[in-house]
Coordinates of C-alpha atoms and ligand atoms in Angstrom, one line a residue:
M1428 CA -17.3 26.4 -6.4
T1429 CA -17.3 24.5 -3.2
N1430 CA -13.8 23.4 -2.3
P1431 CA -14.0 20.2 -0.4
Q1432 CA -11.2 21.5 1.9
T1433 CA -13.4 24.6 2.8
Q1434 CA -16.6 22.7 3.5
T1435 CA -17.8 23.7 6.9
R1436 CA -20.1 22.1 9.4
D1437 CA -22.5 25.0 9.0
R1438 CA -24.1 23.3 6.1
H1439 CA -26.1 20.1 6.5
Q1440 CA -23.6 17.0 6.0
V1441 CA -24.9 14.0 3.9
V1442 CA -22.6 10.9 3.8
V1443 CA -23.4 8.4 1.1
I1444 CA -21.9 5.0 1.4
G1445 CA -21.2 3.1 -1.9
S1446 CA -20.7 4.1 -5.5
G1447 CA -23.0 1.6 -7.1
F1448 CA -26.6 2.2 -8.3
G1449 CA -27.9 3.4 -4.8
G1450 CA -24.8 5.5 -4.0
L1451 CA -24.4 7.2 -7.4
F1452 CA -28.0 8.0 -8.1
G1453 CA -28.5 9.3 -4.5
T1454 CA -25.5 11.5 -4.7
K1455 CA -26.6 12.8 -8.0
A1456 CA -30.1 13.4 -6.7
L1457 CA -28.7 15.8 -4.0
R1458 CA -27.0 18.1 -6.4
R1459 CA -29.3 21.1 -5.7
A1460 CA -29.5 20.2 -2.0
D1461 CA -28.3 23.0 0.4
A1462 CA -25.9 20.3 1.8
D1463 CA -22.3 19.0 1.5
V1464 CA -22.3 15.5 0.2
T1465 CA -19.4 13.1 0.8
M1466 CA -19.6 9.8 -1.1
V1467 CA -17.3 7.1 0.5
A1468 CA -16.8 4.0 -1.5
K1469 CA -14.2 1.3 -1.7
T1470 CA -13.6 1.5 -5.3
T1471 CA -13.0 4.6 -7.4
H1472 CA -15.5 3.6 -10.0
H1473 CA -19.3 3.1 -10.4
L1474 CA -19.9 -0.3 -11.5
F1475 CA -22.6 -1.4 -13.9
Q1476 CA -22.8 -5.0 -12.6
P1477 CA -25.5 -6.3 -15.1
L1478 CA -22.7 -6.3 -17.8
L1479 CA -20.0 -7.9 -15.7
Y1480 CA -20.3 -11.1 -17.7
Q1481 CA -19.5 -9.3 -21.0
V1482 CA -16.2 -8.2 -19.5
A1483 CA -15.5 -11.7 -18.3
T1484 CA -16.2 -13.1 -21.9
G1485 CA -14.3 -10.5 -23.8
I1486 CA -17.0 -8.4 -25.3
L1487 CA -16.5 -5.2 -23.3
S1488 CA -13.7 -3.5 -21.6
E1489 CA -13.6 -2.8 -17.9
G1490 CA -13.6 0.8 -18.4
E1491 CA -16.9 0.8 -20.4
I1492 CA -18.9 -0.6 -17.4
A1493 CA -16.9 1.1 -14.7
P1494 CA -16.5 4.8 -15.2
P1495 CA -14.5 6.8 -12.5
T1496 CA -16.9 8.2 -10.0
R1497 CA -14.8 11.3 -9.5
E1498 CA -15.2 12.1 -13.2
I1499 CA -19.0 11.5 -13.2
L1500 CA -19.3 13.8 -10.3
N1501 CA -16.8 16.5 -11.3
G1502 CA -19.5 18.9 -12.3
Q1503 CA -21.5 18.6 -9.0
D1504 CA -20.0 21.2 -6.8
N1505 CA -21.6 20.2 -3.5
A1506 CA -20.2 16.6 -3.8
R1507 CA -16.8 15.1 -2.9
V1508 CA -15.6 11.6 -3.2
I1509 CA -13.5 9.7 -0.6
L1510 CA -11.9 6.3 -1.4
G1511 CA -12.1 3.9 1.5
E1512 CA -13.8 0.8 2.8
V1513 CA -16.2 1.8 5.5
T1514 CA -15.3 -0.2 8.6
D1515 CA -17.5 1.3 11.2
I1516 CA -20.7 3.4 11.4
D1517 CA -21.3 4.9 14.7
L1518 CA -25.0 5.8 15.1
E1519 CA -24.4 7.5 18.4
T1520 CA -21.5 9.9 17.4
R1521 CA -23.0 10.1 13.7
T1522 CA -19.6 9.3 12.2
V1523 CA -18.5 6.8 9.6
T1524 CA -14.9 5.4 9.6
S1525 CA -13.3 4.3 6.4
R1526 CA -9.8 2.8 5.7
V1527 CA -7.7 2.6 2.7
L1528 CA -4.4 0.7 3.2
H1529 CA -3.1 2.0 6.5
R1530 CA -5.1 5.2 6.4
E1531 CA -8.2 5.9 8.5
T1532 CA -10.8 8.6 7.8
V1533 CA -13.6 9.6 10.0
T1534 CA -16.5 11.6 8.4
P1535 CA -19.3 13.0 10.5
Y1536 CA -22.8 13.2 9.1
D1537 CA -26.3 14.8 9.7
S1538 CA -27.9 12.3 7.3
L1539 CA -26.6 9.1 6.1
I1540 CA -27.4 7.0 3.1
V1541 CA -26.2 3.4 3.3
A1542 CA -26.0 1.8 -0.2
A1543 CA -23.1 -0.7 0.2
G1544 CA -24.9 -3.5 -1.8
A1545 CA -24.3 -7.2 -1.5
G1546 CA -21.5 -9.7 -2.0
Q1547 CA -21.1 -13.3 -3.1
S1548 CA -22.5 -15.8 -0.8
Y1549 CA -21.1 -19.4 -0.8
F1550 CA -23.7 -20.5 1.9
G1551 CA -21.1 -21.1 4.6
N1552 CA -18.6 -22.8 2.3
D1553 CA -16.3 -19.9 1.7
H1554 CA -13.5 -22.2 0.7
F1555 CA -15.4 -22.8 -2.6
S1556 CA -14.3 -19.3 -3.5
E1557 CA -10.7 -20.4 -4.1
F1558 CA -11.6 -22.4 -7.1
A1559 CA -14.9 -20.8 -8.1
P1560 CA -14.7 -17.0 -8.3
G1561 CA -18.0 -15.1 -8.0
M1562 CA -19.2 -12.3 -10.4
K1563 CA -19.5 -9.1 -8.2
S1564 CA -16.6 -7.0 -9.1
I1565 CA -14.2 -6.0 -12.0
D1566 CA -11.5 -8.1 -10.2
D1567 CA -13.9 -11.1 -10.3
A1568 CA -14.7 -10.4 -14.0
L1569 CA -11.0 -10.0 -15.1
E1570 CA -10.0 -13.0 -13.2
L1571 CA -12.7 -15.2 -14.8
R1572 CA -11.8 -13.8 -18.3
G1573 CA -8.2 -15.1 -17.6
R1574 CA -9.5 -18.4 -16.3
I1575 CA -11.7 -18.9 -19.3
F1576 CA -9.5 -18.0 -22.0
G1577 CA -6.6 -19.6 -20.2
A1578 CA -8.4 -23.0 -20.1
F1579 CA -8.5 -23.0 -24.0
E1580 CA -4.8 -22.1 -24.0
L1581 CA -3.7 -24.8 -21.7
A1582 CA -5.9 -27.4 -23.5
E1583 CA -4.2 -26.5 -26.8
I1584 CA -0.7 -27.5 -25.4
S1585 CA -1.9 -30.7 -23.5
D1586 CA -1.3 -34.2 -24.8
D1587 CA -3.4 -35.8 -22.1
E1588 CA -7.1 -36.5 -23.2
D1589 CA -8.4 -36.4 -19.7
E1590 CA -6.8 -33.1 -19.0
I1591 CA -8.0 -31.5 -22.2
Q1592 CA -11.5 -32.6 -21.4
R1593 CA -11.1 -31.1 -17.9
L1594 CA -9.9 -27.9 -19.2
L1595 CA -12.6 -27.7 -21.9
T1596 CA -15.4 -28.2 -19.3
F1597 CA -17.0 -25.1 -17.7
V1598 CA -19.5 -25.3 -14.9
V1599 CA -21.6 -22.3 -14.0
V1600 CA -23.3 -22.8 -10.6
G1601 CA -26.6 -20.8 -10.2
A1602 CA -29.3 -20.5 -12.9
G1603 CA -30.4 -16.9 -12.1
P1604 CA -29.8 -14.2 -14.7
T1605 CA -26.1 -13.9 -14.0
G1606 CA -25.6 -17.7 -14.4
V1607 CA -27.9 -18.0 -17.5
E1608 CA -26.0 -15.1 -19.2
M1609 CA -22.5 -16.3 -18.2
A1610 CA -23.4 -19.9 -19.5
G1611 CA -24.9 -18.5 -22.7
Q1612 CA -21.7 -16.4 -23.5
I1613 CA -19.2 -19.2 -22.7
A1614 CA -21.1 -21.4 -25.0
E1615 CA -21.0 -18.8 -27.8
L1616 CA -17.3 -18.3 -27.2
A1617 CA -16.6 -21.9 -27.5
H1618 CA -19.0 -22.8 -30.5
R1619 CA -18.6 -19.7 -32.4
T1620 CA -16.0 -17.1 -31.6
L1621 CA -13.0 -19.3 -30.9
K1622 CA -13.7 -22.1 -33.4
R1623 CA -10.9 -20.9 -35.9
D1624 CA -8.4 -19.7 -33.5
F1625 CA -6.9 -23.0 -32.2
R1626 CA -5.2 -25.7 -34.2
R1627 CA -4.9 -28.8 -32.0
I1628 CA -8.2 -28.5 -29.9
N1629 CA -11.8 -28.2 -31.2
T1630 CA -13.3 -25.6 -29.1
R1631 CA -16.8 -26.7 -30.3
E1632 CA -16.3 -29.9 -28.3
A1633 CA -16.1 -27.9 -25.0
R1634 CA -18.9 -28.7 -22.5
V1635 CA -20.7 -25.8 -20.8
I1636 CA -22.9 -26.9 -17.7
L1637 CA -25.4 -24.7 -15.9
L1638 CA -26.1 -26.3 -12.6
D1639 CA -28.5 -25.3 -9.8
A1640 CA -30.3 -26.8 -6.8
A1641 CA -33.4 -25.3 -7.9
P1642 CA -36.0 -27.3 -10.2
Q1643 CA -36.0 -24.4 -12.8
V1644 CA -34.0 -21.8 -14.5
L1645 CA -34.6 -18.1 -13.8
P1646 CA -37.0 -18.6 -11.0
P1647 CA -37.9 -14.9 -10.6
F1648 CA -39.1 -14.8 -14.3
G1649 CA -41.8 -17.5 -13.6
A1650 CA -42.2 -21.0 -14.9
K1651 CA -43.0 -20.1 -18.6
L1652 CA -40.0 -17.7 -19.3
G1653 CA -37.8 -20.1 -17.2
S1654 CA -38.5 -23.1 -19.3
R1655 CA -38.2 -21.2 -22.5
A1656 CA -34.7 -19.9 -21.3
A1657 CA -33.7 -23.6 -20.4
K1658 CA -34.7 -24.7 -24.0
D1659 CA -32.8 -21.8 -25.6
L1660 CA -29.6 -22.6 -23.6
E1661 CA -29.9 -26.2 -24.5
K1662 CA -30.1 -25.2 -28.2
L1663 CA -26.9 -23.2 -27.7
G1664 CA -25.4 -26.4 -26.5
V1665 CA -25.4 -25.6 -22.7
E1666 CA -26.1 -28.7 -20.6
V1667 CA -28.7 -27.6 -17.9
M1668 CA -28.6 -29.7 -14.7
L1669 CA -31.3 -28.8 -12.1
G1670 CA -32.0 -30.1 -8.5
A1671 CA -28.2 -30.5 -8.3
M1672 CA -26.7 -29.1 -4.9
V1673 CA -23.0 -28.5 -4.9
T1674 CA -21.4 -30.2 -2.0
D1675 CA -17.6 -29.5 -2.7
V1676 CA -15.4 -27.6 -5.2
D1677 CA -11.8 -28.2 -5.8
E1678 CA -9.1 -27.3 -8.2
R1679 CA -10.1 -30.1 -10.8
G1680 CA -13.9 -30.1 -10.4
L1681 CA -16.8 -30.0 -8.2
E1682 CA -19.1 -32.6 -6.6
F1683 CA -22.9 -32.3 -6.2
Q1684 CA -25.8 -34.3 -4.7
L1685 CA -29.0 -35.0 -6.7
K1686 CA -32.5 -34.9 -5.1
D1687 CA -32.4 -38.7 -4.6
G1688 CA -29.3 -38.4 -2.6
T1689 CA -26.9 -39.7 -5.1
R1690 CA -23.5 -38.0 -5.4
E1691 CA -21.8 -37.1 -8.6
R1692 CA -18.7 -35.4 -9.7
I1693 CA -17.8 -33.2 -12.8
E1694 CA -14.1 -32.8 -13.8
A1695 CA -13.9 -29.2 -14.6
V1696 CA -10.9 -26.7 -14.2
T1697 CA -13.1 -23.6 -14.7
K1698 CA -16.1 -23.0 -12.4
V1699 CA -18.0 -19.8 -11.9
W1700 CA -20.1 -19.2 -8.8
A1701 CA -23.3 -17.3 -9.6
A1702 CA -25.4 -18.8 -6.9
G1703 CA -26.0 -16.6 -3.9
V1704 CA -25.8 -13.1 -2.4
A1705 CA -25.2 -11.8 1.1
A1706 CA -25.8 -8.3 2.1
S1707 CA -22.9 -6.0 3.0
P1708 CA -21.7 -6.8 6.7
L1709 CA -22.4 -3.1 7.4
G1710 CA -26.1 -4.3 7.7
R1711 CA -25.2 -6.3 10.7
Q1712 CA -23.4 -3.4 12.5
L1713 CA -26.5 -1.2 11.8
A1714 CA -28.9 -4.1 13.1
E1715 CA -26.8 -4.4 16.2
Q1716 CA -26.8 -0.8 17.0
S1717 CA -30.4 -0.1 16.2
G1718 CA -32.3 -3.4 17.0
A1719 CA -33.5 -3.8 13.4
T1720 CA -33.9 -7.2 12.0
L1721 CA -31.8 -9.1 9.7
D1722 CA -33.0 -11.9 7.2
R1723 CA -31.1 -14.8 6.1
A1724 CA -29.1 -12.9 3.3
G1725 CA -28.0 -10.5 6.0
R1726 CA -30.5 -7.7 4.5
I1727 CA -31.8 -5.2 7.0
G1728 CA -35.5 -4.5 7.8
V1729 CA -36.0 -0.8 7.3
N1730 CA -39.1 1.3 8.0
P1731 CA -41.6 2.0 5.0
D1732 CA -39.6 5.3 4.4
L1733 CA -36.3 3.4 4.2
T1734 CA -35.0 4.6 7.4
L1735 CA -33.4 2.6 10.1
P1736 CA -35.7 1.9 13.1
G1737 CA -35.0 4.6 15.8
H1738 CA -32.9 6.5 13.3
P1739 CA -34.8 8.8 11.0
E1740 CA -31.4 10.4 9.8
V1741 CA -30.1 7.1 8.4
F1742 CA -31.5 5.7 5.1
V1743 CA -30.7 2.1 3.9
V1744 CA -31.3 1.4 0.1
G1745 CA -30.8 -1.1 -2.6
D1746 CA -29.5 -4.7 -2.1
M1747 CA -29.0 -4.3 1.7
I1748 CA -32.8 -4.0 2.6
A1749 CA -35.5 -6.5 3.1
L1750 CA -38.8 -4.5 2.6
D1751 CA -42.0 -5.8 0.9
N1752 CA -40.1 -8.6 -0.9
L1753 CA -38.3 -6.1 -3.1
P1754 CA -36.0 -7.9 -5.5
G1755 CA -32.2 -7.2 -5.5
V1756 CA -32.2 -5.3 -8.8
A1757 CA -30.7 -2.0 -9.9
Q1758 CA -34.1 -0.2 -10.0
V1759 CA -34.8 -0.8 -6.4
A1760 CA -31.5 0.8 -5.6
I1761 CA -31.9 3.8 -7.9
Q1762 CA -35.6 4.6 -6.9
G1763 CA -34.8 4.1 -3.3
S1764 CA -31.8 6.4 -3.3
K1765 CA -33.7 9.0 -5.2
Y1766 CA -36.5 8.9 -2.7
A1767 CA -34.0 9.1 0.3
A1768 CA -32.4 12.1 -1.3
K1769 CA -35.8 13.7 -1.8
E1770 CA -36.5 13.1 1.8
I1771 CA -33.4 14.7 2.9
V1772 CA -34.0 17.9 0.7
N1773 CA -37.6 18.1 2.1
R1774 CA -36.3 18.1 5.8
I1775 CA -33.5 20.7 4.9
E1776 CA -36.2 22.8 3.4
G1777 CA -38.8 22.3 6.1
K1778 CA -41.2 20.6 3.7
P1779 CA -43.5 17.6 4.8
A1780 CA -42.3 14.0 4.4
Q1781 CA -43.2 12.2 1.2
G1782 CA -45.1 9.1 2.7
P1783 CA -43.8 5.5 2.3
F1784 CA -41.4 4.4 -0.4
N1785 CA -43.3 2.9 -3.5
Y1786 CA -41.4 0.9 -5.9
W1787 CA -42.3 1.1 -9.6
D1788 CA -41.5 -2.2 -11.3
K1789 CA -40.2 -1.4 -14.7
G1790 CA -39.7 -5.0 -15.7
S1791 CA -36.8 -7.5 -15.8
M1792 CA -34.7 -9.1 -18.6
A1793 CA -31.9 -11.6 -19.1
T1794 CA -29.9 -12.3 -22.4
I1795 CA -29.4 -15.9 -23.2
S1796 CA -27.2 -15.5 -26.3
R1797 CA -26.9 -12.9 -29.2
F1798 CA -30.3 -12.1 -30.6
S1799 CA -32.0 -14.1 -27.9
A1800 CA -33.4 -12.9 -24.5
V1801 CA -36.4 -13.2 -22.1
A1802 CA -38.1 -10.1 -20.7
M1803 CA -41.2 -9.3 -18.6
V1804 CA -42.9 -6.0 -18.2
G1805 CA -45.9 -5.8 -16.0
K1806 CA -47.9 -8.9 -17.2
L1807 CA -46.3 -8.9 -20.7
R1808 CA -43.8 -11.6 -21.4
F1809 CA -41.2 -11.4 -24.4
T1810 CA -38.8 -13.8 -25.7
G1811 CA -36.2 -14.2 -28.7
F1812 CA -35.3 -11.3 -30.7
I1813 CA -37.7 -8.8 -29.6
A1814 CA -36.8 -9.4 -25.9
W1815 CA -33.0 -9.0 -27.1
L1816 CA -33.7 -5.8 -28.8
M1817 CA -35.4 -4.5 -25.6
W1818 CA -32.4 -5.6 -23.5
L1819 CA -30.0 -3.8 -26.1
G1820 CA -31.9 -0.5 -26.0
L1821 CA -32.3 -0.5 -22.2
H1822 CA -28.6 -1.3 -21.4
L1823 CA -27.5 1.4 -23.8
V1824 CA -29.4 3.9 -22.1
Y1825 CA -28.2 3.0 -18.6
I1826 CA -24.6 2.7 -19.5
T1827 CA -23.0 5.7 -17.8
G1828 CA -21.3 8.2 -20.2
F1829 CA -21.9 9.0 -23.8
K1830 CA -18.3 7.8 -24.8
N1831 CA -18.9 4.3 -23.1
Q1832 CA -22.3 4.1 -24.9
I1833 CA -20.7 4.7 -28.3
T1834 CA -17.7 2.2 -27.6
A1835 CA -20.0 -0.3 -26.1
L1836 CA -22.3 -0.2 -29.2
L1837 CA -19.2 -0.7 -31.3
H1838 CA -18.1 -3.7 -29.3
W1839 CA -21.5 -5.2 -29.6
A1840 CA -21.5 -4.7 -33.3
V1841 CA -18.1 -6.6 -33.3
S1842 CA -19.3 -9.4 -31.2
F1843 CA -22.9 -9.9 -32.2
I1844 CA -22.9 -9.1 -36.1
G1845 CA -19.3 -10.3 -36.4
R1846 CA -17.6 -13.2 -34.5
G1847 CA -15.0 -11.1 -32.7
R1848 CA -14.3 -10.4 -29.1
S1849 CA -12.0 -7.4 -28.8
E1850 CA -11.4 -7.6 -25.0
R1851 CA -9.6 -10.8 -24.6
T1852 CA -6.4 -9.4 -22.8
S1853 CA -5.7 -11.0 -19.5
T1854 CA -2.6 -11.1 -17.4
E1855 CA -1.0 -13.6 -15.0
Q1856 CA -1.7 -11.2 -12.1
Q1857 CA -5.4 -10.9 -12.9
I1858 CA -5.8 -14.6 -12.5
F1859 CA -3.7 -15.2 -9.4
A1860 CA -3.6 -11.9 -7.4
R1861 CA -6.7 -12.6 -5.5
A1862 CA -5.3 -15.9 -4.2
A1863 CA -2.0 -14.4 -3.5
L1864 CA -3.5 -11.5 -1.5
K1865 CA -5.6 -13.8 0.6
R1866 CA -2.5 -15.3 1.8
L1867 CA -1.3 -12.0 3.3
K1868 CA -2.6 -11.5 6.7
G1869 CA -3.4 -7.8 6.3
G1870 CA -4.2 -8.1 2.5
A1871 CA -2.9 -5.4 0.4
S1872 CA -1.9 -3.3 3.5
D1873 CA 1.0 -5.8 4.0
L1874 CA 2.5 -4.6 0.8
V1875 CA 2.9 -0.9 1.6
A1876 CA 4.4 0.9 4.7
P1877 CA 2.1 2.5 7.2
P1878 CA 2.1 6.2 7.4
G1879 CA 5.3 7.4 9.2
A1880 CA 7.3 4.4 8.3
Y1881 CA 8.7 6.1 5.1
E1882 CA 9.9 9.0 7.2
A1883 CA 11.5 6.7 9.7
A1884 CA 13.4 5.1 6.9
Q1885 CA 14.4 8.3 5.6
S1886 CA 16.0 9.3 8.8
L1887 CA 17.7 6.0 8.9
I1888 CA 19.1 6.6 5.6
E1889 CA 20.3 10.2 6.7
V1890 CA 22.3 8.4 9.5
T1891 CA 23.9 6.1 6.9
R1892 CA 24.6 9.0 4.6
A1893 CA 26.4 11.0 7.4
D1894 CA 28.6 7.9 8.1
L1895 CA 29.2 7.7 4.4
E1896 CA 30.2 11.4 4.2
A1897 CA 32.5 11.3 7.2
K1898 CA 34.2 8.3 5.7
A1899 CA 34.7 9.9 2.3
A1900 CA 36.1 13.2 4.0
E1901 CA 38.6 11.0 5.9
E1902 CA 39.7 9.2 2.7
T1903 CA 40.1 12.6 1.0
R1904 CA 42.1 14.0 4.0
L1905 CA 44.4 10.8 4.0
T1906 CA 45.2 11.4 0.3
D1907 CA 45.5 15.2 0.5
E1908 CA 47.8 15.1 3.5
H1909 CA 49.9 12.5 2.1
Q1910 CA 49.1 10.1 4.9
R1911 CA 49.0 7.0 2.7
G1912 CA 51.6 4.4 3.5
V1913 CA 52.9 6.4 6.5
K1914 CA 53.8 4.2 9.3
Q1915 CA 51.4 4.5 12.3
D1916 CA 52.6 4.6 15.9
A1917 CA 52.1 1.3 17.4
Ligands
FAD2184 C1 -23.5 -10.1 -12.1 C2 -24.7 -9.3 -12.0 C3 -25.6 -9.1 -12.8 C4 -26.8 -8.4 -12.5 N1 -27.7 -8.1 -13.4 C5 -28.7 -7.3 -13.2 C6 -29.7 -6.9 -14.2 O1 -29.7 -7.4 -15.3 N2 -30.7 -6.1 -13.9 C7 -30.9 -5.5 -12.6 O2 -31.7 -4.7 -12.5 N3 -30.0 -5.9 -11.7 C8 -28.9 -6.7 -11.8 N4 -28.2 -7.0 -11.0 C9 -28.2 -6.5 -9.5 C10 -27.9 -5.2 -9.5 O3 -26.7 -4.9 -10.0 C11 -28.0 -4.8 -7.9 O4 -29.3 -4.9 -7.5 C12 -27.5 -3.3 -7.7 O5 -26.2 -3.1 -8.2 C13 -27.9 -3.0 -6.4 O6 -27.4 -1.4 -6.1 P1 -26.8 -1.2 -4.7 O7 -26.4 0.3 -4.7 O8 -27.6 -1.6 -3.6 O9 -25.4 -2.0 -4.5 P2 -24.1 -2.0 -5.6 O10 -24.5 -1.5 -6.9 O11 -23.5 -3.3 -5.4 O12 -23.2 -0.9 -4.9 C14 -22.6 -1.1 -3.7 C15 -21.5 -0.1 -3.6 O13 -20.9 -0.2 -2.2 C16 -19.6 -0.2 -2.2 N5 -19.2 -0.9 -0.9 C17 -19.6 -2.1 -0.4 N6 -19.2 -2.2 0.8 C18 -18.5 -1.0 1.1 C19 -17.8 -0.6 2.4 N7 -17.7 -1.4 3.4 N8 -17.2 0.6 2.3 C20 -17.2 1.4 1.2 N9 -17.9 1.0 0.0 C21 -18.7 -0.2 0.0 C22 -19.2 -1.0 -3.3 O14 -17.9 -0.8 -3.9 C23 -20.2 -0.4 -4.4 O15 -19.7 0.7 -4.9 C24 -27.0 -7.8 -11.2 C25 -26.0 -8.1 -10.3 C26 -24.7 -8.7 -10.4 C27 -23.8 -9.0 -9.4

């Protein structure tokens, strides 16, 4: 077995940035390579993003969609995992620098796969994020879970009609797959799941609004499936507002502008931002050092073999790349990282290159509610129950780990056949920690001592202990030598 501590620079060193679809599948594809593989990622889990909305709405637990990367890779002897956010990639010295709290790690590489994905984009209005969390991480999903279920709780104890209405209005911004799935699930929660749980409020009166500046729902699915999805959402009780551009978001609601220039406001405590993505800022670093292009979403222009211009040793895959109008979907990341891994193996083994990367489109799908989805595979289009069954089968196959597949199936039975949502737990910290951490200049690092500070504090404690011991010895001596009460010379 290869002990990470004994890995030597004699073997080819591959560094993989990210533990998402690109990072994990790329690392696994290198399992038989004559190389040491180091995965550097800022979370300890692999995240199955397509099911985040189910964590936010209480169907699945976070563990079911975010298994520990270390556990997934524990049987792969040539792979090790390092926790840390990559802050610097140096193409000249071929090193990757990562940080966690105050600790910095520099990892050298011979080949690099960059799969750092994309984050939420508020189109330059980052202050919207304070009141409208995105849907990109487990933190986001748990915060939203707390906000959504918390809104019903606050409405139950309010006597103010306006406030109740504001609390029972949910706005999802962005009518792509994430927004559609989120709006559908909140509507099901309000109209079906929670209807018997409260005594003072009628959860079925909740408003769920799906809002987008674009003129249609699900643009990547084409006009036909888009209008079918909009109709299905409306049947569920979701208000679909199109051509509405959000101009401001605050604690109590949001404002938007219609195409004719009129401005309107919706009073809503809970807002979900599912509108835009921006590629990892590591793309900009790579572009600046290599001269590669960046598009408006920060995605980097790569060569047809997914390498960085002028740097055949660096592959960029998944949501970070702009190549042939490839969509930001899991299969692009999975297939891209497997291609990059194969190329690295070919080079180590002295085999010829594979030729350009070719994406095989296996289709796309989005759920609207239980038993209803839209799907496209090649030229075929599916809607309703059949599409939903396809969605169920596919997601079951791709959830990582047999145990997670079994428990997810159980939770789906509870939620889709029954009315239950077994994962409704949320805490005050989950709701407010993001905002609280943002107020600290150094984020979470401000809450822990830098390396060495503990030792310094320990030596201070030693000094104090020495004083205390001397004082105690003096007290003992005074008593034992009967010095108490003895007049001291003036
Ligand atoms: C809510 C949601 C729903 C989606 N639904 C679908 C769907 O139904 N079907 C579909 O095909 N696609 C879907 N997608 C898109 C799909 O998840 C992405 O296309 C895919 O995850 C891209 O893979 P990736 O490896 O490029 O990035 P990711 O999977 O996002 O992985 C990026 C990794 O890099 C890590 N990372 C980021 N920055 C750093 C750094 N500086 N240092 C260290 N590590 C870093 C992250 O922690 C993460 O591990 C959805 C996405 C979201 C957000």
